[in-house]
Coordinates of C-alpha atoms and ligand atoms in Angstrom, one line a residue:
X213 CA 21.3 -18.3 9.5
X214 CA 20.0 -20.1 6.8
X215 CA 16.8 -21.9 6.3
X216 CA 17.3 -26.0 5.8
X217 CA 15.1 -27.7 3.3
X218 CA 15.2 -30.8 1.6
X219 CA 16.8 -30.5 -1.9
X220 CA 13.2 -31.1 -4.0
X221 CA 11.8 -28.2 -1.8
X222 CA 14.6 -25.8 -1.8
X223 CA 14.9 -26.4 -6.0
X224 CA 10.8 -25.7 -6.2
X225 CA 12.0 -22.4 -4.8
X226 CA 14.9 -21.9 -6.8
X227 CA 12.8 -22.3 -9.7
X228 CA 9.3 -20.3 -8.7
X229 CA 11.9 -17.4 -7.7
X230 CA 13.6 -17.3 -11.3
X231 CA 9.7 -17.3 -12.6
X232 CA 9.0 -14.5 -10.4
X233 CA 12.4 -12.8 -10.9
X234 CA 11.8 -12.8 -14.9
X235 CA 8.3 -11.5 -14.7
X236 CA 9.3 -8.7 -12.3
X237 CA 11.9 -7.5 -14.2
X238 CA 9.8 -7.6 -17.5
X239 CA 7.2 -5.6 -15.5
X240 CA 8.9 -3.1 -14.3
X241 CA 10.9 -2.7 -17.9
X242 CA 7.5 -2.2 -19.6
X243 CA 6.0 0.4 -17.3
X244 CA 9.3 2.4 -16.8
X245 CA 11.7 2.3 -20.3
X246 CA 10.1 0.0 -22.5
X247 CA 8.6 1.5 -25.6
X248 CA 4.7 1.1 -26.0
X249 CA 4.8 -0.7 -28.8
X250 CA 6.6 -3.5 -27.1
X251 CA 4.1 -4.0 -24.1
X252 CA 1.7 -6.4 -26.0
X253 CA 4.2 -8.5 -26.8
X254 CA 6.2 -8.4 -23.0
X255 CA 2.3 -9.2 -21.6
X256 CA 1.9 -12.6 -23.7
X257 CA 4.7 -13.6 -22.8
X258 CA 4.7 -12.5 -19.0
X259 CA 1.3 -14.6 -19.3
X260 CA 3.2 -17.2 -21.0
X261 CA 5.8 -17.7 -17.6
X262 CA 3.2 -17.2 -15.5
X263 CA 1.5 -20.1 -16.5
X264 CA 4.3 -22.2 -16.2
X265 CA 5.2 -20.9 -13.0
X266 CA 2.1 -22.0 -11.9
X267 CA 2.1 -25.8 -13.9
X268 CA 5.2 -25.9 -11.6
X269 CA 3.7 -24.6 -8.4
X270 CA 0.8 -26.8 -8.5
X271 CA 2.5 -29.6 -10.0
X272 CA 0.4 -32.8 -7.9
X273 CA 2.9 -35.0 -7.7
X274 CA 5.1 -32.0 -5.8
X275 CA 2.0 -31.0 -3.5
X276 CA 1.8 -34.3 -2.5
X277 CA 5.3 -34.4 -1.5
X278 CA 5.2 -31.2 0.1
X279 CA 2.5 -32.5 2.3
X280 CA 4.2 -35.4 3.4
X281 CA 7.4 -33.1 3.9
X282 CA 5.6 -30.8 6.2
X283 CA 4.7 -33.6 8.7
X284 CA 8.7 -34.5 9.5
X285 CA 9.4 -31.2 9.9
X286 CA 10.4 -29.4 13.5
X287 CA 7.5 -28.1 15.1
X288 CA 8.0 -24.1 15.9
X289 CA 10.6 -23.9 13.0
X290 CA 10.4 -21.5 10.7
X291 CA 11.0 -23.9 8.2
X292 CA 7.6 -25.6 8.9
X293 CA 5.9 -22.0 8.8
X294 CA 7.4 -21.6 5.1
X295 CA 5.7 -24.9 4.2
X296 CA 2.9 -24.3 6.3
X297 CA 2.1 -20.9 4.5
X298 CA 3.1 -22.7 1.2
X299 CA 0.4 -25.4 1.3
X300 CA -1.9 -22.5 2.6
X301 CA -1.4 -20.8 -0.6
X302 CA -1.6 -23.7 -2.2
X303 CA -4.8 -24.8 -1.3
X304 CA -6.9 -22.5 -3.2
X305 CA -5.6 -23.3 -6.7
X306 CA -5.9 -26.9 -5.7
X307 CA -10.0 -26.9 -4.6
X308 CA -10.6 -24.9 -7.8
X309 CA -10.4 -26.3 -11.4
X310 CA -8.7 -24.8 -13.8
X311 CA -11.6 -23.7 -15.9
X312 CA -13.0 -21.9 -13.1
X313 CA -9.0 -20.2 -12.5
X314 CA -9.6 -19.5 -16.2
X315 CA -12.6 -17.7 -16.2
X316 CA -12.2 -15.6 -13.4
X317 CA -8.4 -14.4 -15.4
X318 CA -10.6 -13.7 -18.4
X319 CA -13.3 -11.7 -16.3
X320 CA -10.7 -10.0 -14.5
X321 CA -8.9 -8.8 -18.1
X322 CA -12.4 -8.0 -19.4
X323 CA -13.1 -6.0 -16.2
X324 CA -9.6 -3.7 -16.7
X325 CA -9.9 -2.8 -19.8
X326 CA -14.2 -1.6 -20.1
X327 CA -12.8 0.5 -16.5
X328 CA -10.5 1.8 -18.5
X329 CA -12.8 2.7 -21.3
X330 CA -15.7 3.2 -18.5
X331 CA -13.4 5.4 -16.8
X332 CA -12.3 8.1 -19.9
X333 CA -16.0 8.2 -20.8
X334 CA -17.0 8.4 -16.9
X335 CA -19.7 6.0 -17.8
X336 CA -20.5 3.8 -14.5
X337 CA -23.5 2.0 -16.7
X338 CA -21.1 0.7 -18.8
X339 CA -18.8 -0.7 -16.2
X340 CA -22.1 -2.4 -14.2
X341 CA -22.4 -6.0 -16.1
X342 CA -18.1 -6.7 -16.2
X343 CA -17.6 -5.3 -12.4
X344 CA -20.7 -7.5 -11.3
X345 CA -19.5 -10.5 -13.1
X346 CA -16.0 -9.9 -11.9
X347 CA -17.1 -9.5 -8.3
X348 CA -19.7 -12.6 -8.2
X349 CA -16.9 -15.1 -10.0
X350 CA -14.2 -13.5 -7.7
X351 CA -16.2 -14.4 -4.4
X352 CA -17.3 -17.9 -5.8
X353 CA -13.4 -18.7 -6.4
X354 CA -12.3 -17.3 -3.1
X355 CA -15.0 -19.2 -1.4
X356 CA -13.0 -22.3 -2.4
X357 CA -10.3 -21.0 0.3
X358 CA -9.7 -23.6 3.4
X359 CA -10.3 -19.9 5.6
X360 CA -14.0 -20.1 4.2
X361 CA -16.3 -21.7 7.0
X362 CA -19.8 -21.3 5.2
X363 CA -20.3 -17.6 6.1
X364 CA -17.3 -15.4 5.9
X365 CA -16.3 -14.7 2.6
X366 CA -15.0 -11.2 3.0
X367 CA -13.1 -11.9 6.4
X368 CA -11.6 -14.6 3.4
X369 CA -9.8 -11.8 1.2
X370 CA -9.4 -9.5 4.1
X371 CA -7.4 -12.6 5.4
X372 CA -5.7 -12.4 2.0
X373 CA -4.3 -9.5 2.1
X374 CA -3.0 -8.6 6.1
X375 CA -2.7 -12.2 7.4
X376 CA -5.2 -12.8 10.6
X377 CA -7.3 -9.8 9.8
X378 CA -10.9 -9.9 9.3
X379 CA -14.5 -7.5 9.3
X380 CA -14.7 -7.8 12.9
X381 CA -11.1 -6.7 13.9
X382 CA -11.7 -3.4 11.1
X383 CA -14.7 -3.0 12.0
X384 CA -13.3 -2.3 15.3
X385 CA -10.7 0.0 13.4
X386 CA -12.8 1.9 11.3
X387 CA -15.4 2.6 14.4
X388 CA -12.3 4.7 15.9
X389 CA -11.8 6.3 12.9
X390 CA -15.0 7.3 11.9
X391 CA -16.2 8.8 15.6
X392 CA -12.7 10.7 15.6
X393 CA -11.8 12.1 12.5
X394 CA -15.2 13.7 11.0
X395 CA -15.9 16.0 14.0
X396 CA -11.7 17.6 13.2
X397 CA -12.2 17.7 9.3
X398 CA -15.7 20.0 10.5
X399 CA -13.7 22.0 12.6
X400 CA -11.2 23.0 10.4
X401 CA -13.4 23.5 7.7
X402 CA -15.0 25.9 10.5
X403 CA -11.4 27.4 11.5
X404 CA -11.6 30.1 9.0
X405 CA -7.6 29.3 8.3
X406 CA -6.6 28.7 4.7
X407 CA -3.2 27.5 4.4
X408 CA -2.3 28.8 0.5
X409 CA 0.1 26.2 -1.1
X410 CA 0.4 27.7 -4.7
X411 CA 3.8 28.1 -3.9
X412 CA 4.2 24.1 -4.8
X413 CA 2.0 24.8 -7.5
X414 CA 4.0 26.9 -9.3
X415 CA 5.7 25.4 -13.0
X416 CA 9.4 23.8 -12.2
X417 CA 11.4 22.3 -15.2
X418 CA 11.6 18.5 -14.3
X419 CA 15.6 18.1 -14.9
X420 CA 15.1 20.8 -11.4
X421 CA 13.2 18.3 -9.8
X422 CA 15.4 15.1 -11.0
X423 CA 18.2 17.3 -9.5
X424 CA 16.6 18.1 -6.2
X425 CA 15.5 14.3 -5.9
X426 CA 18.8 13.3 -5.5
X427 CA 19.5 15.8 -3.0
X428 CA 16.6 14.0 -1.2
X429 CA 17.9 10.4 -2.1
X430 CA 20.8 11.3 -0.5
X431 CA 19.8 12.6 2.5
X432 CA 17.7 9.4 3.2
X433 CA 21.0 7.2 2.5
X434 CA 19.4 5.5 -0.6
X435 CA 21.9 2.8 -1.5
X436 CA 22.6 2.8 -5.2
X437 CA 24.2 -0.3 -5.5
X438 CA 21.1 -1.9 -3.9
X439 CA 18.0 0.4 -5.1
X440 CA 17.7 1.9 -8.5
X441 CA 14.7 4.9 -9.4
X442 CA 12.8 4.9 -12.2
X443 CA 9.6 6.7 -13.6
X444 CA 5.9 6.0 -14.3
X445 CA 2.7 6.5 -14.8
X446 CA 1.4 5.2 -11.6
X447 CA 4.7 4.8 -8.7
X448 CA 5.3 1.4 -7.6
X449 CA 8.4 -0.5 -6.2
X450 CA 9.5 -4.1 -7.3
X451 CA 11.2 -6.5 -5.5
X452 CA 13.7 -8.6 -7.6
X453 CA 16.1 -9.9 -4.8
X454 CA 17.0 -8.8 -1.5
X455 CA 20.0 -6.5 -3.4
X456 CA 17.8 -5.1 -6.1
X457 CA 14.7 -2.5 -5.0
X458 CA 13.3 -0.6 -8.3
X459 CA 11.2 2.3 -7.3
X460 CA 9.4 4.4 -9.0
X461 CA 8.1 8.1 -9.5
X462 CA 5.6 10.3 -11.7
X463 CA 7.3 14.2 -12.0
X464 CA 4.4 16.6 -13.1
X465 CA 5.9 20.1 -14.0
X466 CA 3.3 21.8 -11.7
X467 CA 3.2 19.5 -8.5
X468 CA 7.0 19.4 -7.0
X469 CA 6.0 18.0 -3.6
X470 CA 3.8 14.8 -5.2
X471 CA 7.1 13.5 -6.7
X472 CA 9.3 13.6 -3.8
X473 CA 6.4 12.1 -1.2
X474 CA 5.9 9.2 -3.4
X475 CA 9.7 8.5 -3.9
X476 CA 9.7 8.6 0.1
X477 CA 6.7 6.2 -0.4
X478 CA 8.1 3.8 -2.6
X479 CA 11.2 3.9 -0.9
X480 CA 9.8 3.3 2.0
X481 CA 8.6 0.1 0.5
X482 CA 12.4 -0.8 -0.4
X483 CA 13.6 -0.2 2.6
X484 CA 11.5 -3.0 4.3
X485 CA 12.7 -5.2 1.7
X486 CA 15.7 -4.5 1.9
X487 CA 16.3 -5.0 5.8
X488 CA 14.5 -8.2 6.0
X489 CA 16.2 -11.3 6.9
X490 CA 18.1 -12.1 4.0
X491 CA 17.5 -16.1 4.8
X492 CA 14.1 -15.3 4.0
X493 CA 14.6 -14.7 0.3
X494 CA 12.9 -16.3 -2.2
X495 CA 10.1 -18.1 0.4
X496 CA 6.8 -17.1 1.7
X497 CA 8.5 -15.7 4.9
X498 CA 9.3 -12.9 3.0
X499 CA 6.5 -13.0 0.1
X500 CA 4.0 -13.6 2.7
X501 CA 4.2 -9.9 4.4
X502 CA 0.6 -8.4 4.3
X503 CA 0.1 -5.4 2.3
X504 CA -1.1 -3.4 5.7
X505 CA 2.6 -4.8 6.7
X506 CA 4.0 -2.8 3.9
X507 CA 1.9 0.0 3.8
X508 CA 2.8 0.6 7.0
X509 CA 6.6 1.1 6.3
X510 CA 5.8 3.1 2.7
X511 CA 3.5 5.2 5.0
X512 CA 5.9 5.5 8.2
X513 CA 8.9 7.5 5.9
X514 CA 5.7 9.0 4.0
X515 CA 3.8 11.0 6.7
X516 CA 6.6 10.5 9.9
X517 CA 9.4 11.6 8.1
X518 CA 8.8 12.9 4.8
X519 CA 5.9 15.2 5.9
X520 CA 7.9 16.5 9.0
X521 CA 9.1 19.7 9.7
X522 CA 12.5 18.6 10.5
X523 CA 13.0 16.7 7.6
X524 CA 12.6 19.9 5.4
X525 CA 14.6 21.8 8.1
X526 CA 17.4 20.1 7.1
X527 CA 16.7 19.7 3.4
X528 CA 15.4 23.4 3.3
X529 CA 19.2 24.8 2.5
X530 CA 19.4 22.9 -0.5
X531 CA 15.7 23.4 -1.4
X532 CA 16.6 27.4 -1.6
X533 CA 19.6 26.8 -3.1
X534 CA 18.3 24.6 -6.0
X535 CA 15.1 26.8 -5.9
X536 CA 15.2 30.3 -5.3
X537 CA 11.8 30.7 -6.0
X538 CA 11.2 29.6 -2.2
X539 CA 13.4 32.3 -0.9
X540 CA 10.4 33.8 0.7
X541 CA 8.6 30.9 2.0
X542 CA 9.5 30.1 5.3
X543 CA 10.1 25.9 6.8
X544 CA 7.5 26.7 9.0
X545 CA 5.3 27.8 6.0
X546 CA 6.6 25.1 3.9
X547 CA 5.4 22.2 6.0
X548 CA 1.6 23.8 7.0
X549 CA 1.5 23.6 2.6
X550 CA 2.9 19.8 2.6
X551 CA 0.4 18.8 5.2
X552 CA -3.2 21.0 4.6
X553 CA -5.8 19.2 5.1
X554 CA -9.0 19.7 2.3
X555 CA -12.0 17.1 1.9
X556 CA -11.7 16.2 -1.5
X557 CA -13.0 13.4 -4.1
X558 CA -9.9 11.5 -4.9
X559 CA -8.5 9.1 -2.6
X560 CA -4.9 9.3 -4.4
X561 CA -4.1 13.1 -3.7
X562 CA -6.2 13.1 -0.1
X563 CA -4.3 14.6 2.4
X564 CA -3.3 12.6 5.5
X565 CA -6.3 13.5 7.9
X566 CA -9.2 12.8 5.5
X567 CA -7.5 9.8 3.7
X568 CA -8.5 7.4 6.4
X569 CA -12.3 8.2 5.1
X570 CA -11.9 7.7 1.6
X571 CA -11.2 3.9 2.6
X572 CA -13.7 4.0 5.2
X573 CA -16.4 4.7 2.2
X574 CA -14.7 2.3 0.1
X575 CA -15.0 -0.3 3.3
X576 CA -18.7 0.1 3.6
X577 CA -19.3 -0.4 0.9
X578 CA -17.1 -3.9 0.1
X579 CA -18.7 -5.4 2.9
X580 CA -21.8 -4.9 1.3
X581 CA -20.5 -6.7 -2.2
X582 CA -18.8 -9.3 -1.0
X583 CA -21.7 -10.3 1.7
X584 CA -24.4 -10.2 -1.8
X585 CA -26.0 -7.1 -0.3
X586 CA -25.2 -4.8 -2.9
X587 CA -27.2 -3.0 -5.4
X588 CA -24.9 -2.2 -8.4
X589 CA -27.9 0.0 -10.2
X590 CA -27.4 2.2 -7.3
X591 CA -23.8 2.0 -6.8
X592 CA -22.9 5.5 -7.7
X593 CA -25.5 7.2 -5.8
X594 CA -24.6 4.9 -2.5
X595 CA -20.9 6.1 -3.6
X596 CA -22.0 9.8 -3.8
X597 CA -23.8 9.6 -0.3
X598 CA -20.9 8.6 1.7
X599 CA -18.7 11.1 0.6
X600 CA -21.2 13.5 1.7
X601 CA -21.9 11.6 4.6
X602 CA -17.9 11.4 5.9
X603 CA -16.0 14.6 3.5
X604 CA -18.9 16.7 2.7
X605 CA -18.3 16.7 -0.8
X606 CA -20.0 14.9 -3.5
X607 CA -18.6 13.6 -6.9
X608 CA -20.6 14.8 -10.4
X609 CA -19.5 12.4 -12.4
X610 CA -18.6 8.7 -12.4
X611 CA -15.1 9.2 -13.2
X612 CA -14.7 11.4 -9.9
X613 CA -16.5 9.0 -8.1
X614 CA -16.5 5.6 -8.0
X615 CA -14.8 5.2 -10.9
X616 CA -11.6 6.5 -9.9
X617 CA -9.5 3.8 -8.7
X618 CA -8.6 0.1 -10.4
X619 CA -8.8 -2.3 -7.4
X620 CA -12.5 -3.4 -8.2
X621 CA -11.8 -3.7 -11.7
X622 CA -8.8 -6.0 -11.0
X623 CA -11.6 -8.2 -7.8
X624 CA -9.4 -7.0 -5.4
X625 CA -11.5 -7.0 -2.5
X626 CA -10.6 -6.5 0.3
X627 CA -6.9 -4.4 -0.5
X628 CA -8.2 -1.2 0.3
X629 CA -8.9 -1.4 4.3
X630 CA -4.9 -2.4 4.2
X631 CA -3.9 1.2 3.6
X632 CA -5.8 2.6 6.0
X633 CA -4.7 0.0 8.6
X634 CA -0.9 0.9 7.6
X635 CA -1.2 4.2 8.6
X636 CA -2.3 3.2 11.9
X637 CA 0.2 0.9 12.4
X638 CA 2.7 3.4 11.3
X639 CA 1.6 6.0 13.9
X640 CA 1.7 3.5 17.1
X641 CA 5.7 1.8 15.1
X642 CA 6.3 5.5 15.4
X643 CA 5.4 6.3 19.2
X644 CA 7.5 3.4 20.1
X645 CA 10.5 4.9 18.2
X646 CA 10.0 8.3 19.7
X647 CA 10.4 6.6 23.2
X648 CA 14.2 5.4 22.2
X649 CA 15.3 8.1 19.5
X650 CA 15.3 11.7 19.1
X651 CA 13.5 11.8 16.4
X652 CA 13.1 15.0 15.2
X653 CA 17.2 15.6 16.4
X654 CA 18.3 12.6 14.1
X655 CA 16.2 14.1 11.3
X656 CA 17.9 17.5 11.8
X657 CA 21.4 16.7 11.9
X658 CA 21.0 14.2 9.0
X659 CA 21.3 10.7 10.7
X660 CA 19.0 8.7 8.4
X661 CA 20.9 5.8 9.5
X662 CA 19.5 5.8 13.1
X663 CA 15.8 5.5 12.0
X664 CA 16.4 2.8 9.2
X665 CA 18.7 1.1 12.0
X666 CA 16.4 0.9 14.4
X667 CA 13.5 -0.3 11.7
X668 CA 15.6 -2.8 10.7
X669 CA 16.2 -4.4 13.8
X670 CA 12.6 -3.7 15.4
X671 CA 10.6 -4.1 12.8
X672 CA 12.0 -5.0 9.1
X673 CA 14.1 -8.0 10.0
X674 CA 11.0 -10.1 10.7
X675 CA 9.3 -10.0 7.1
X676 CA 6.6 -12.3 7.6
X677 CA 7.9 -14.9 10.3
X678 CA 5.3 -12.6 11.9
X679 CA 2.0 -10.6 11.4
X680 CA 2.8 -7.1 11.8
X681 CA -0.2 -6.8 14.9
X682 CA 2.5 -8.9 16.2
X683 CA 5.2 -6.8 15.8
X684 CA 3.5 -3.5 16.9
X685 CA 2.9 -5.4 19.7
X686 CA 6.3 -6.2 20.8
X687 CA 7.8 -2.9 19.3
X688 CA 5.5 -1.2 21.4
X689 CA 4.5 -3.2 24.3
X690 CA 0.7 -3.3 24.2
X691 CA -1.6 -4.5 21.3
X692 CA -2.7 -2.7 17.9
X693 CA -4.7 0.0 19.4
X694 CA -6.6 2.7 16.3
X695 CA -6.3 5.4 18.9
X696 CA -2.4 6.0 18.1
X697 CA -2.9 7.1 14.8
X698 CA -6.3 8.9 15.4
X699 CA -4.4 11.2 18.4
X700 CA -1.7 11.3 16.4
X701 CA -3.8 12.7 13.6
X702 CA -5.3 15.1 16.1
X703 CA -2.8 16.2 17.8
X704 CA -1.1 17.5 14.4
X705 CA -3.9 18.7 12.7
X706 CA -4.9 20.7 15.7
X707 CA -1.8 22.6 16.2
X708 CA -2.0 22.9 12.4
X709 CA -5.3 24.6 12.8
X710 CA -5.2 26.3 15.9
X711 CA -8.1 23.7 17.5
X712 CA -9.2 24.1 20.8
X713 CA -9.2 20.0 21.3
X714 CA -12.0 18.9 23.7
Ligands
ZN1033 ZN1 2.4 1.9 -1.0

């Protein structure tokens, strides 16, 4: 099946995709191979395209036409949804001028690089002025949205980001989480048991780890014709065309597991792309997946299958074989080290159970910026208070605290409730599978295929034709409902534990 468009619409395609096509590839060049020096040139020029990529998305005369186009096409087609998410899309660059696009690009730039600077010095003060200038020109753009009615700018970029989600529907979410969760992460800390994972701590040579990655690549039935690995600083995948997945890793010489659970990550990420509808490519069927939608596969081959005990049953063999050093740590003892659970400051290396909180924090206190309630002299301290408040633990310095991640400094508001919601959707994607596969059987006896089968045709195929509450739903038979991923969360951490549940 392929989608029908007039020629004018399927050649603005055709040319947007080689846009995006170019800039992806020159991305991911310059944070994988490229040398250093070349990246200030790569970025003009990337800014350069992405210009005329957008002279040609917003071209007038070619909106207007679009418009007109959408009204002869067949109602409940999914060609009309392309154009219909199109001219959604389009809308916002069209109410705003260009100056204002302009100055919110330059405040976003300024914004990166005194985090960056804010960040090595762990120097919040300095940051204050450029994040509240970001945040306030970031809101006034968004507010030029069609979504906005007058009074709900942050259901605007939560909209953004997961299609159809917005502050009531998380705060519904994050209610669950927060009753459920803190009262376990107490009780463990209570539990007395101390899972020692030094054993992944320990100094391997990174050609070892290269080796043992492909041992793991293999296993999950990585196609190397269609997906290529690279490393980074900071692991991300990029999409060039439905054949050609780039993922990414970081190796560190002293944390072995971090490696291999973000290659699962990433290639979790591929994998969606991958298996969607291939008639998609190129429109906003497939562009238009939410980030929750993604997170959620990234997460599902993260936490269901890359953190599972039969998954390292069966790569265990060549794990001693490669690495004798774990002669004497047993699967069993293997998988409590992959999976401990510790409170902690940063939101990258949480662990599954308390990661859910870190966003949770970073939730509250978003709703609070983009509704004009917040108080950026106090930012830190409100920072500080939450963590104590949900983890227990509070940060000493900026850097550790709210400092640590980009998002805010790139005004991405909004993003970070996506990763949280992911994982959820993961866990209930997950209890449906386990109700037509053997789950832990197909890990064991190597049949990768099953699992990425039965995504593909349950889940993946879809890309965006629908919002992935949608999916869950029919994959699962009832609505999104948090409480699959909080029992979930339980149910392991308890037995991880030894936790009397109540
Ligand atoms: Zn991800």
């Amino acid at each position: 099946m392929k989608l029908q468009f007039e020629p004018f619409y399927q050649e603005y395609l055709d040319v947007l995709a080689a846009y995006d096509l170019a800039s992806a590839t020159m991305y991911t060049d310059q944070w994988t191979v490229a040398p250093k020096g070349g990246i200030p040139n790569s970025s003009a020029k990337m800014a350069t395209l992405s210009k005329l990529a957008f002279k040609v998305e917003n071209d007038p005369e070619t909106v207007e036409k679009i418009k007109a186009y959408y009204q002869t096409l067949p109602e409940g087609s999914l060609e009309q949804k392309e154009v219909k998410m199109r001219l959604d899309e389009l809308a916002l660059s069209q109410n705003a001028s260009i100056e204002e696009f302009e100055a919110l690009t330059k405040a976003r730039n300024e914004a990166e690089y005194q985090w960056h600077q804010a960040k090595e010095n762990s120097d919040y003060a300095a940051f204050k002025p450029y994040l509240k200038d970001l945040m306030e020109k970031s809101i006034a753009y968004q507010k030029h949205s069609p979504k906005f009615t007058g009074n709900n700018i942050y259901d605007v970029f939560l909209d953004a980001y997961e299609p159809e989600m917005n502050e009531e529907k998380y705060d519904a979410f994050f209610q669950v989480i927060k009753e459920e969760l803190p009262p376990l992460i107490q009780k463990i800390q209570k539990s007395g048991k101390k899972i020692d994972d030094q054993a992944l701590r320990e100094e391997f040579a990174i050609e070892r780890q290269e080796k043992f990655m492909n041992t793991i690549m293999d296993y999950l039935q990585v196609d190397p014709d269609r997906v290529s690995l690279g490393t980074t600083e900071h692991p991300f995948t990029n999409f060039l065309s439905h054949n050609d997945m780039r993922i990414t890793t970081h190796y560190y010489p002293n944390r072995f597991l971090s490696a291999i659970l973000s290659t699962v990550h990433e290639y979790g990420h591929a994998l969606y792309g991958l298996q969607m509808n291939e008639a998609f490519e190129g429109t906003m069927l497939n562009h238009g997946v939410g980030s929750a939608a993604h997170e959620s596969q990234s997460r599902f081959l993260e936490n269901h299958i890359g953190r599972s005990k039969a998954f390292w049953e069966a790569n265990y063999p060549a794990l001693v074989e490669q690495f004798p050093e774990f002669e004497n740590v047993s699967v069993d003892e293997l998988v409590d080290m992959i999976n401990l659970s510790k409170p902690d400051l940063i939101r990258t290396e949480a662990d599954e159970l308390t990661y859910p909180l870190h966003i949770l924090i970073r939730y509250e206190l978003e709703k609070k910026i983009a509704n004009g309630e917040m108080d950026y002299d106090t930012l830190p301290e409100q920072w500080a208070d939450l963590y104590e408040k949900y983890l227990g633990v509070r940060p000493k310095t900026d850097a550790e605290g709210v400092l640590q991640d980009v998002h805010w400094s790139n005004g991405y508001l909004g993003y970070f409730p996506t990763y949280a919601l992911g994982s959820a959707y993961a866990a209930q994607i997950f209890a449906a599978m386990q109700k037509q596969i053997d789950v832990e059987q197909v890990l064991k006896e190597g049949k990768m295929e099953v699992i990425t089968n039965w995504l593909k045709d349950n889940v993946h195929h879809y890309a965006g034709s629908k919002t992935m509450a949608e999916i869950v739903e029919l994959v699962s038979g009832e609505p999104f409902d948090p409480h699959y991923y909080v029992n979930y969360l339980k149910d392991k951490y308890s037995k991880l534990y030894q936790i009397q549940e109540d």
